[in-house]
């Protein structure tokens, strides 16, 4: 059922949302969801709002968590709340926060809550059960990997501490985990975050029309946070080997993060011969990222399980690169295997195998026809991941569940 077409607009449920932050450039997918749901989304509860000018969300009201409730409980107060409060695998903010959150959603006329990230979904469900508002848990990456190392978080799934109206996952491995825990398949929706693939394709093509490229140079591009699960060090190591046999290769890295100083030291101090071949661009706007992708030849990303267990969900940057018509060199990790078909639109290696990644980069450097063919296939595959379509699926899943509950209650 297409809930947006089967019911008049005024009958669509009013939604609220809760998220730790809004407007981070590394989570632009969330902004796209909120923007496209704004006709139903009356309020977003959050702790932080970054880049408001770049990511406006109108007419949705942004409600910051009041200072008295902004920090999770620790020590003795948490012990008391754990003993007296409802069981939860999420953080504990206390009964006063739960009452405030429930009252806020009621005052905003909210009929269903979209909760970004599992731990915040658990917090919201405990609060909203007081007033009978259904909560939809939207899982992504860390909340379906590193968080599962926490005993109470795991137990929340196994013991059904939280009664979600529905659960949204972005990768097949996450759906498989929930199914292994015995959840009803109809309660789970596999909906990747998506990317504005049609827009990216149009803009990239327009940029290429007016570019003055030196085709003797093969340009590799990395876009992402400089964190352990994206292992940009492995990308540098793979590029170093590739550059040894293909001195015409260049690597540009977009992003920032805790590994930034280490990366600069590796490139400028440990491997000074690569100074002219590697460039760090810092964080860029979505438009800036598209411009870089339009100028690149190959997209590279060496995602892996971080020491703390953190994993990717469904890397949006890979979908964006596919839409720009780039072949992908990446790892067999998390949702990447849902995006890249080996030998069709890119090459995948095992996590930590930067030697194989280097070989894959080198074979693309040596074969322009392969780059073109794989890039064309990437773009064709990216069409299915367009964010307009993905958000429509999200809207339909939520609306259908809410309307089914409403009909059952009326009966």
Short mmCIF file of C-alpha atoms in Angstrom, two decimals:
data_model
loop_
_atom_site.label_atom_id
_atom_site.label_comp_id
_atom_site.label_asym_id
_atom_site.label_seq_id
_atom_site.Cartn_x
_atom_site.Cartn_y
_atom_site.Cartn_z
CA UNK A 1 0.00 0.00 0.00
CA UNK A 2 1.23 3.52 -0.86
CA UNK A 3 0.16 5.32 2.28
CA UNK A 4 0.83 8.72 0.77
CA UNK A 5 -1.59 8.04 -2.09
CA UNK A 6 -4.23 5.84 -0.43
CA UNK A 7 -5.23 8.44 2.16
CA UNK A 8 -5.88 12.19 1.86
CA UNK A 9 -2.96 14.32 3.00
CA UNK A 10 -4.83 15.69 6.02
CA UNK A 11 -5.38 12.13 7.27
CA UNK A 12 -1.70 11.20 7.35
CA UNK A 13 -0.37 10.65 10.87
CA UNK A 14 1.57 13.42 12.56
CA UNK A 15 5.11 12.31 13.32
CA UNK A 16 7.79 13.31 15.79
CA UNK A 17 11.46 12.35 15.83
CA UNK A 18 14.28 12.02 18.32
CA UNK A 19 17.96 12.09 17.40
CA UNK A 20 21.20 12.99 19.20
CA UNK A 21 22.02 15.59 16.55
CA UNK A 22 20.81 17.27 13.38
CA UNK A 23 22.83 18.81 10.57
CA UNK A 24 26.13 16.95 10.72
CA UNK A 25 27.71 16.86 7.27
CA UNK A 26 28.75 13.23 7.85
CA UNK A 27 25.08 12.32 8.40
CA UNK A 28 23.46 14.21 5.55
CA UNK A 29 21.17 11.21 4.95
CA UNK A 30 19.32 12.11 8.16
CA UNK A 31 18.69 15.65 6.96
CA UNK A 32 17.31 14.27 3.71
CA UNK A 33 14.88 12.06 5.63
CA UNK A 34 13.67 14.87 7.86
CA UNK A 35 13.38 17.31 4.96
CA UNK A 36 11.29 14.94 2.86
CA UNK A 37 9.10 13.96 5.82
CA UNK A 38 8.57 17.58 6.90
CA UNK A 39 4.93 17.62 5.75
CA UNK A 40 4.21 15.03 8.47
CA UNK A 41 7.02 15.80 10.90
CA UNK A 42 5.85 18.32 13.49
CA UNK A 43 8.80 18.22 15.88
CA UNK A 44 12.33 16.89 16.25
CA UNK A 45 13.78 16.42 19.72
CA UNK A 46 17.55 16.69 19.70
CA UNK A 47 20.60 17.56 21.76
CA UNK A 48 22.57 19.35 19.01
CA UNK A 49 21.84 21.21 15.76
CA UNK A 50 24.86 21.83 13.50
CA UNK A 51 25.08 23.87 10.29
CA UNK A 52 21.54 25.23 10.59
CA UNK A 53 21.96 27.55 7.59
CA UNK A 54 23.14 24.68 5.41
CA UNK A 55 20.52 22.22 6.67
CA UNK A 56 17.26 24.07 7.42
CA UNK A 57 14.23 21.94 8.27
CA UNK A 58 11.04 23.95 7.81
CA UNK A 59 8.34 24.05 9.07
CA UNK A 60 9.33 21.31 11.55
CA UNK A 61 9.94 22.61 15.08
CA UNK A 62 13.32 21.80 16.60
CA UNK A 63 13.06 21.11 20.33
CA UNK A 64 16.31 20.94 22.27
CA UNK A 65 16.45 18.71 25.33
CA UNK A 66 16.31 20.99 28.40
CA UNK A 67 19.56 21.36 30.34
CA UNK A 68 18.38 19.49 33.47
CA UNK A 69 17.83 16.34 31.35
CA UNK A 70 20.60 16.71 28.78
CA UNK A 71 23.10 14.31 30.35
CA UNK A 72 22.48 10.60 30.99
CA UNK A 73 22.47 9.44 34.59
CA UNK A 74 25.64 8.08 36.16
CA UNK A 75 26.64 6.55 39.46
CA UNK A 76 24.10 6.29 42.26
CA UNK A 77 21.27 8.14 40.42
CA UNK A 78 21.58 5.65 37.56
CA UNK A 79 21.55 2.73 40.00
CA UNK A 80 18.35 4.02 41.57
CA UNK A 81 16.72 4.63 38.19
CA UNK A 82 17.72 1.15 37.02
CA UNK A 83 16.08 -0.33 40.12
CA UNK A 84 12.89 1.74 40.01
CA UNK A 85 12.50 2.46 36.27
CA UNK A 86 11.57 0.36 33.28
CA UNK A 87 14.09 -2.05 31.80
CA UNK A 88 15.95 -0.57 28.86
CA UNK A 89 19.02 -1.25 26.78
CA UNK A 90 19.45 2.47 26.07
CA UNK A 91 20.90 5.27 28.14
CA UNK A 92 19.04 6.27 31.30
CA UNK A 93 18.00 9.92 31.55
CA UNK A 94 15.57 9.45 34.41
CA UNK A 95 11.81 9.48 34.94
CA UNK A 96 11.56 13.28 34.77
CA UNK A 97 13.10 13.28 31.31
CA UNK A 98 10.77 10.49 30.21
CA UNK A 99 7.75 12.45 31.43
CA UNK A 100 8.99 15.62 29.72
CA UNK A 101 9.56 13.78 26.44
CA UNK A 102 6.14 12.12 26.53
CA UNK A 103 4.43 15.43 27.34
CA UNK A 104 6.27 17.19 24.53
CA UNK A 105 5.17 14.66 21.93
CA UNK A 106 1.58 14.76 23.18
CA UNK A 107 1.53 18.58 23.04
CA UNK A 108 2.87 18.44 19.47
CA UNK A 109 0.05 16.10 18.44
CA UNK A 110 2.49 13.32 17.60
CA UNK A 111 0.96 9.96 16.64
CA UNK A 112 4.21 8.12 15.96
CA UNK A 113 7.91 8.71 16.69
CA UNK A 114 10.84 8.01 14.38
CA UNK A 115 13.82 7.40 16.66
CA UNK A 116 17.25 7.58 15.04
CA UNK A 117 19.72 5.00 16.44
CA UNK A 118 18.78 2.03 18.59
CA UNK A 119 19.81 3.40 21.98
CA UNK A 120 17.68 6.53 21.51
CA UNK A 121 14.79 4.44 20.23
CA UNK A 122 14.89 2.50 23.48
CA UNK A 123 14.86 5.74 25.49
CA UNK A 124 11.93 7.04 23.45
CA UNK A 125 9.94 3.82 23.72
CA UNK A 126 10.16 3.82 27.53
CA UNK A 127 8.88 7.41 27.59
CA UNK A 128 6.21 7.07 24.92
CA UNK A 129 4.65 3.90 26.32
CA UNK A 130 3.33 6.15 29.12
CA UNK A 131 1.07 7.92 26.64
CA UNK A 132 0.54 5.21 24.05
CA UNK A 133 2.58 6.75 21.24
CA UNK A 134 4.20 4.10 18.98
CA UNK A 135 7.95 4.31 18.37
CA UNK A 136 9.85 3.22 15.26
CA UNK A 137 13.49 2.26 15.83
CA UNK A 138 15.81 3.27 12.98
CA UNK A 139 19.12 1.39 13.22
CA UNK A 140 22.26 2.40 11.36
CA UNK A 141 25.77 1.11 12.15
CA UNK A 142 27.26 1.58 15.61
CA UNK A 143 23.91 0.66 17.19
CA UNK A 144 23.93 -2.67 15.36
CA UNK A 145 27.56 -3.52 16.05
CA UNK A 146 29.63 -1.96 18.86
CA UNK A 147 26.54 -1.39 21.00
CA UNK A 148 25.80 -5.11 20.93
CA UNK A 149 28.89 -5.65 23.09
CA UNK A 150 26.93 -4.06 25.96
CA UNK A 151 25.14 -6.74 27.95
CA UNK A 152 21.94 -4.81 28.65
CA UNK A 153 21.69 -3.63 25.05
CA UNK A 154 21.90 -7.23 23.79
CA UNK A 155 19.46 -8.36 26.44
CA UNK A 156 16.96 -5.72 25.37
CA UNK A 157 16.63 -7.54 22.03
CA UNK A 158 16.66 -11.07 23.41
CA UNK A 159 14.18 -10.34 26.22
CA UNK A 160 11.87 -8.00 24.26
CA UNK A 161 12.20 -5.12 26.71
CA UNK A 162 11.00 -2.68 24.06
CA UNK A 163 7.82 -2.95 22.02
CA UNK A 164 8.61 -1.07 18.83
CA UNK A 165 5.90 -0.40 16.27
CA UNK A 166 8.47 -1.23 13.62
CA UNK A 167 12.21 -1.50 13.09
CA UNK A 168 14.09 0.00 10.14
CA UNK A 169 17.53 -1.32 9.18
CA UNK A 170 19.84 -0.18 6.40
CA UNK A 171 21.74 -3.38 5.56
CA UNK A 172 20.94 -7.05 5.13
CA UNK A 173 23.28 -8.14 7.94
CA UNK A 174 21.21 -6.06 10.37
CA UNK A 175 17.96 -7.61 9.20
CA UNK A 176 19.53 -11.05 9.59
CA UNK A 177 20.47 -10.24 13.19
CA UNK A 178 16.92 -9.20 14.10
CA UNK A 179 15.50 -12.30 12.43
CA UNK A 180 17.96 -14.43 14.41
CA UNK A 181 16.53 -12.88 17.56
CA UNK A 182 13.09 -14.13 16.58
CA UNK A 183 11.48 -10.86 15.50
CA UNK A 184 8.53 -11.01 13.12
CA UNK A 185 9.77 -10.32 9.56
CA UNK A 186 6.79 -8.03 9.00
CA UNK A 187 8.05 -5.75 11.79
CA UNK A 188 11.38 -5.19 9.99
CA UNK A 189 11.92 -2.93 6.98
CA UNK A 190 15.22 -3.02 5.09
CA UNK A 191 15.51 0.54 3.76
CA UNK A 192 18.99 1.86 2.96
CA UNK A 193 19.46 5.57 3.68
CA UNK A 194 19.94 6.25 -0.01
CA UNK A 195 21.39 9.29 -1.73
CA UNK A 196 20.05 11.82 -4.27
CA UNK A 197 21.48 9.68 -7.04
CA UNK A 198 19.62 11.28 -9.95
CA UNK A 199 20.66 14.76 -8.84
CA UNK A 200 24.27 13.67 -8.34
CA UNK A 201 24.36 12.06 -11.78
CA UNK A 202 23.05 15.23 -13.47
CA UNK A 203 25.44 17.54 -11.62
CA UNK A 204 28.44 15.27 -12.17
CA UNK A 205 27.74 15.09 -15.90
CA UNK A 206 27.42 18.87 -16.13
CA UNK A 207 30.72 19.37 -14.31
CA UNK A 208 32.50 16.92 -16.60
CA UNK A 209 31.23 18.76 -19.68
CA UNK A 210 33.18 21.84 -18.65
CA UNK A 211 36.22 20.19 -17.10
CA UNK A 212 39.69 20.28 -18.59
CA UNK A 213 40.97 16.93 -17.40
CA UNK A 214 44.44 15.53 -17.82
CA UNK A 215 43.58 11.97 -18.80
CA UNK A 216 47.10 10.78 -18.09
CA UNK A 217 46.33 11.12 -14.35
CA UNK A 218 44.26 8.47 -12.52
CA UNK A 219 42.47 10.04 -9.57
CA UNK A 220 41.36 8.06 -6.52
CA UNK A 221 38.95 9.57 -4.02
CA UNK A 222 38.12 8.79 -0.39
CA UNK A 223 35.18 10.50 1.35
CA UNK A 224 34.41 9.83 4.98
CA UNK A 225 35.27 10.41 8.60
CA UNK A 226 38.84 9.63 9.60
CA UNK A 227 37.90 6.91 12.09
CA UNK A 228 39.01 3.35 12.68
CA UNK A 229 36.04 1.63 11.05
CA UNK A 230 36.80 3.42 7.76
CA UNK A 231 40.54 2.67 8.14
CA UNK A 232 41.92 5.48 5.95
CA UNK A 233 45.43 4.33 6.91
CA UNK A 234 44.81 1.14 4.91
CA UNK A 235 43.75 3.30 1.95
CA UNK A 236 47.06 5.16 2.17
CA UNK A 237 49.01 1.90 2.39
CA UNK A 238 47.20 0.47 -0.63
CA UNK A 239 47.74 3.68 -2.58
CA UNK A 240 51.47 3.69 -1.78
CA UNK A 241 51.90 0.29 -3.43
CA UNK A 242 49.67 1.22 -6.35
CA UNK A 243 51.60 4.46 -6.86
CA UNK A 244 54.84 2.47 -7.06
CA UNK A 245 53.69 0.84 -10.27
CA UNK A 246 51.49 3.72 -11.44
CA UNK A 247 53.25 7.01 -10.65
CA UNK A 248 50.47 8.84 -12.50
CA UNK A 249 48.05 7.95 -9.67
CA UNK A 250 46.74 10.61 -7.29
CA UNK A 251 44.71 10.29 -4.07
CA UNK A 252 42.41 12.94 -2.60
CA UNK A 253 40.80 12.51 0.81
CA UNK A 254 37.69 14.38 1.95
CA UNK A 255 36.83 14.39 5.64
CA UNK A 256 38.14 14.89 9.13
CA UNK A 257 38.27 12.97 12.39
CA UNK A 258 40.43 11.64 15.21
CA UNK A 259 42.91 9.92 12.87
CA UNK A 260 43.64 13.12 10.93
CA UNK A 261 46.99 13.93 12.55
CA UNK A 262 48.16 10.34 12.11
CA UNK A 263 47.21 10.42 8.43
CA UNK A 264 49.07 13.67 7.78
CA UNK A 265 52.15 12.31 9.56
CA UNK A 266 52.03 9.12 7.49
CA UNK A 267 51.76 11.03 4.21
CA UNK A 268 54.20 13.89 4.84
CA UNK A 269 56.78 12.50 7.29
CA UNK A 270 56.84 8.72 6.89
CA UNK A 271 56.33 8.73 3.11
CA UNK A 272 57.58 12.11 1.84
CA UNK A 273 57.84 10.77 -1.71
CA UNK A 274 54.01 10.81 -1.80
CA UNK A 275 53.58 14.45 -0.76
CA UNK A 276 52.70 15.54 -4.28
CA UNK A 277 50.46 12.54 -4.89
CA UNK A 278 48.20 12.77 -1.81
CA UNK A 279 46.00 15.72 -0.90
CA UNK A 280 43.80 16.22 2.17
CA UNK A 281 40.81 18.44 1.42
CA UNK A 282 39.10 18.56 4.81
CA UNK A 283 35.31 18.40 5.14
CA UNK A 284 33.31 19.61 2.13
CA UNK A 285 29.70 20.57 1.50
CA UNK A 286 27.48 18.08 -0.37
CA UNK A 287 28.04 20.15 -3.52
CA UNK A 288 31.79 20.09 -2.95
CA UNK A 289 31.72 16.31 -2.59
CA UNK A 290 29.86 15.95 -5.90
CA UNK A 291 32.45 18.16 -7.59
CA UNK A 292 35.24 15.94 -6.29
CA UNK A 293 33.45 12.80 -7.42
CA UNK A 294 32.93 14.29 -10.86
CA UNK A 295 36.69 14.87 -11.11
CA UNK A 296 37.70 11.43 -9.80
CA UNK A 297 38.20 8.14 -11.63
CA UNK A 298 37.86 5.59 -8.80
CA UNK A 299 36.30 5.67 -5.33
CA UNK A 300 38.15 3.85 -2.52
CA UNK A 301 37.06 2.92 1.00
CA UNK A 302 38.58 0.32 3.34
CA UNK A 303 35.83 -0.16 5.94
CA UNK A 304 36.41 -2.77 8.63
CA UNK A 305 35.29 -3.78 12.10
CA UNK A 306 36.89 -1.31 14.53
CA UNK A 307 38.58 -2.55 17.74
CA UNK A 308 35.48 -1.57 19.74
CA UNK A 309 33.25 -3.58 17.38
CA UNK A 310 31.92 -0.59 15.44
CA UNK A 311 30.80 -1.34 11.89
CA UNK A 312 29.35 0.52 8.97
CA UNK A 313 25.67 0.41 8.28
CA UNK A 314 25.19 1.30 4.62
CA UNK A 315 27.89 3.77 3.54
CA UNK A 316 26.13 6.65 1.81
CA UNK A 317 29.33 7.96 0.24
CA UNK A 318 29.63 4.76 -1.80
CA UNK A 319 26.12 5.24 -3.21
CA UNK A 320 26.97 8.85 -4.03
CA UNK A 321 30.15 7.77 -5.83
CA UNK A 322 28.18 5.15 -7.76
CA UNK A 323 25.70 7.81 -8.85
CA UNK A 324 28.60 9.95 -10.05
CA UNK A 325 29.63 7.03 -12.27
CA UNK A 326 32.68 5.79 -10.38
CA UNK A 327 33.89 2.21 -10.01
CA UNK A 328 34.27 1.23 -6.36
CA UNK A 329 37.25 -0.39 -4.62
CA UNK A 330 36.24 -1.38 -1.10
CA UNK A 331 35.98 -4.22 1.42
CA UNK A 332 33.54 -7.07 2.02
CA UNK A 333 32.12 -5.28 5.02
CA UNK A 334 28.60 -4.68 6.34
CA UNK A 335 26.27 -2.97 3.84
CA UNK A 336 28.97 -2.52 1.21
CA UNK A 337 28.23 -6.01 -0.09
CA UNK A 338 24.64 -4.83 -0.73
CA UNK A 339 25.99 -2.01 -2.91
CA UNK A 340 28.93 -3.41 -4.84
CA UNK A 341 28.78 -6.50 -7.02
CA UNK A 342 32.32 -7.77 -7.40
CA UNK A 343 33.57 -7.66 -10.96
CA UNK A 344 30.52 -5.67 -12.10
CA UNK A 345 30.71 -2.19 -10.59
CA UNK A 346 33.87 -2.58 -8.54
CA UNK A 347 36.22 -4.82 -6.62
CA UNK A 348 36.08 -5.94 -3.00
CA UNK A 349 38.78 -7.32 -0.75
CA UNK A 350 38.81 -8.77 2.75
CA UNK A 351 39.08 -6.37 5.67
CA UNK A 352 42.70 -5.52 6.41
CA UNK A 353 43.98 -6.83 3.07
CA UNK A 354 45.35 -3.57 1.72
CA UNK A 355 47.69 -5.55 -0.59
CA UNK A 356 44.66 -6.90 -2.46
CA UNK A 357 43.10 -3.44 -2.40
CA UNK A 358 46.27 -2.12 -4.02
CA UNK A 359 46.05 -4.79 -6.72
CA UNK A 360 42.44 -3.82 -7.40
CA UNK A 361 43.38 -0.13 -7.61
CA UNK A 362 46.24 -0.96 -9.95
CA UNK A 363 44.14 -2.98 -12.38
CA UNK A 364 41.74 -0.06 -12.68
CA UNK A 365 44.65 2.35 -13.15
CA UNK A 366 45.89 0.21 -16.02
CA UNK A 367 42.55 -0.17 -17.79
CA UNK A 368 40.55 2.93 -18.73
CA UNK A 369 37.90 0.79 -20.44
CA UNK A 370 37.35 -1.14 -17.22
CA UNK A 371 36.94 2.11 -15.31
CA UNK A 372 34.37 3.34 -17.81
CA UNK A 373 32.43 0.07 -17.91
CA UNK A 374 32.32 -0.37 -14.15
CA UNK A 375 31.44 3.30 -13.68
CA UNK A 376 28.49 2.96 -16.04
CA UNK A 377 27.28 -0.10 -14.14
CA UNK A 378 27.70 1.75 -10.85
CA UNK A 379 25.42 4.52 -12.01
CA UNK A 380 22.79 2.09 -13.29
CA UNK A 381 22.84 0.27 -9.96
CA UNK A 382 22.64 3.51 -7.97
CA UNK A 383 19.22 4.34 -9.42
CA UNK A 384 17.58 1.88 -7.00
CA UNK A 385 19.15 3.72 -4.06
CA UNK A 386 17.76 7.18 -4.82
CA UNK A 387 16.89 8.88 -1.52
CA UNK A 388 13.47 10.06 -2.77
CA UNK A 389 12.49 6.43 -3.27
CA UNK A 390 14.05 5.30 0.01
CA UNK A 391 12.29 8.00 2.06
CA UNK A 392 9.02 7.15 0.33
CA UNK A 393 9.49 3.55 1.44
CA UNK A 394 10.21 4.76 4.98
CA UNK A 395 7.09 6.95 4.94
CA UNK A 396 4.92 4.11 3.68
CA UNK A 397 6.25 1.65 6.26
CA UNK A 398 5.57 4.03 9.15
CA UNK A 399 2.19 5.22 7.89
CA UNK A 400 0.95 1.73 7.11
CA UNK A 401 1.92 0.50 10.59
CA UNK A 402 0.30 3.48 12.31
CA UNK A 403 -2.88 3.26 10.28
CA UNK A 404 -3.15 -0.49 10.88
CA UNK A 405 -2.85 0.12 14.63
CA UNK A 406 -5.46 2.86 14.42
CA UNK A 407 -7.89 0.60 12.57
CA UNK A 408 -7.39 -2.20 15.10
CA UNK A 409 -8.00 0.20 17.97
CA UNK A 410 -11.16 1.53 16.33
CA UNK A 411 -12.47 -2.01 15.83
#
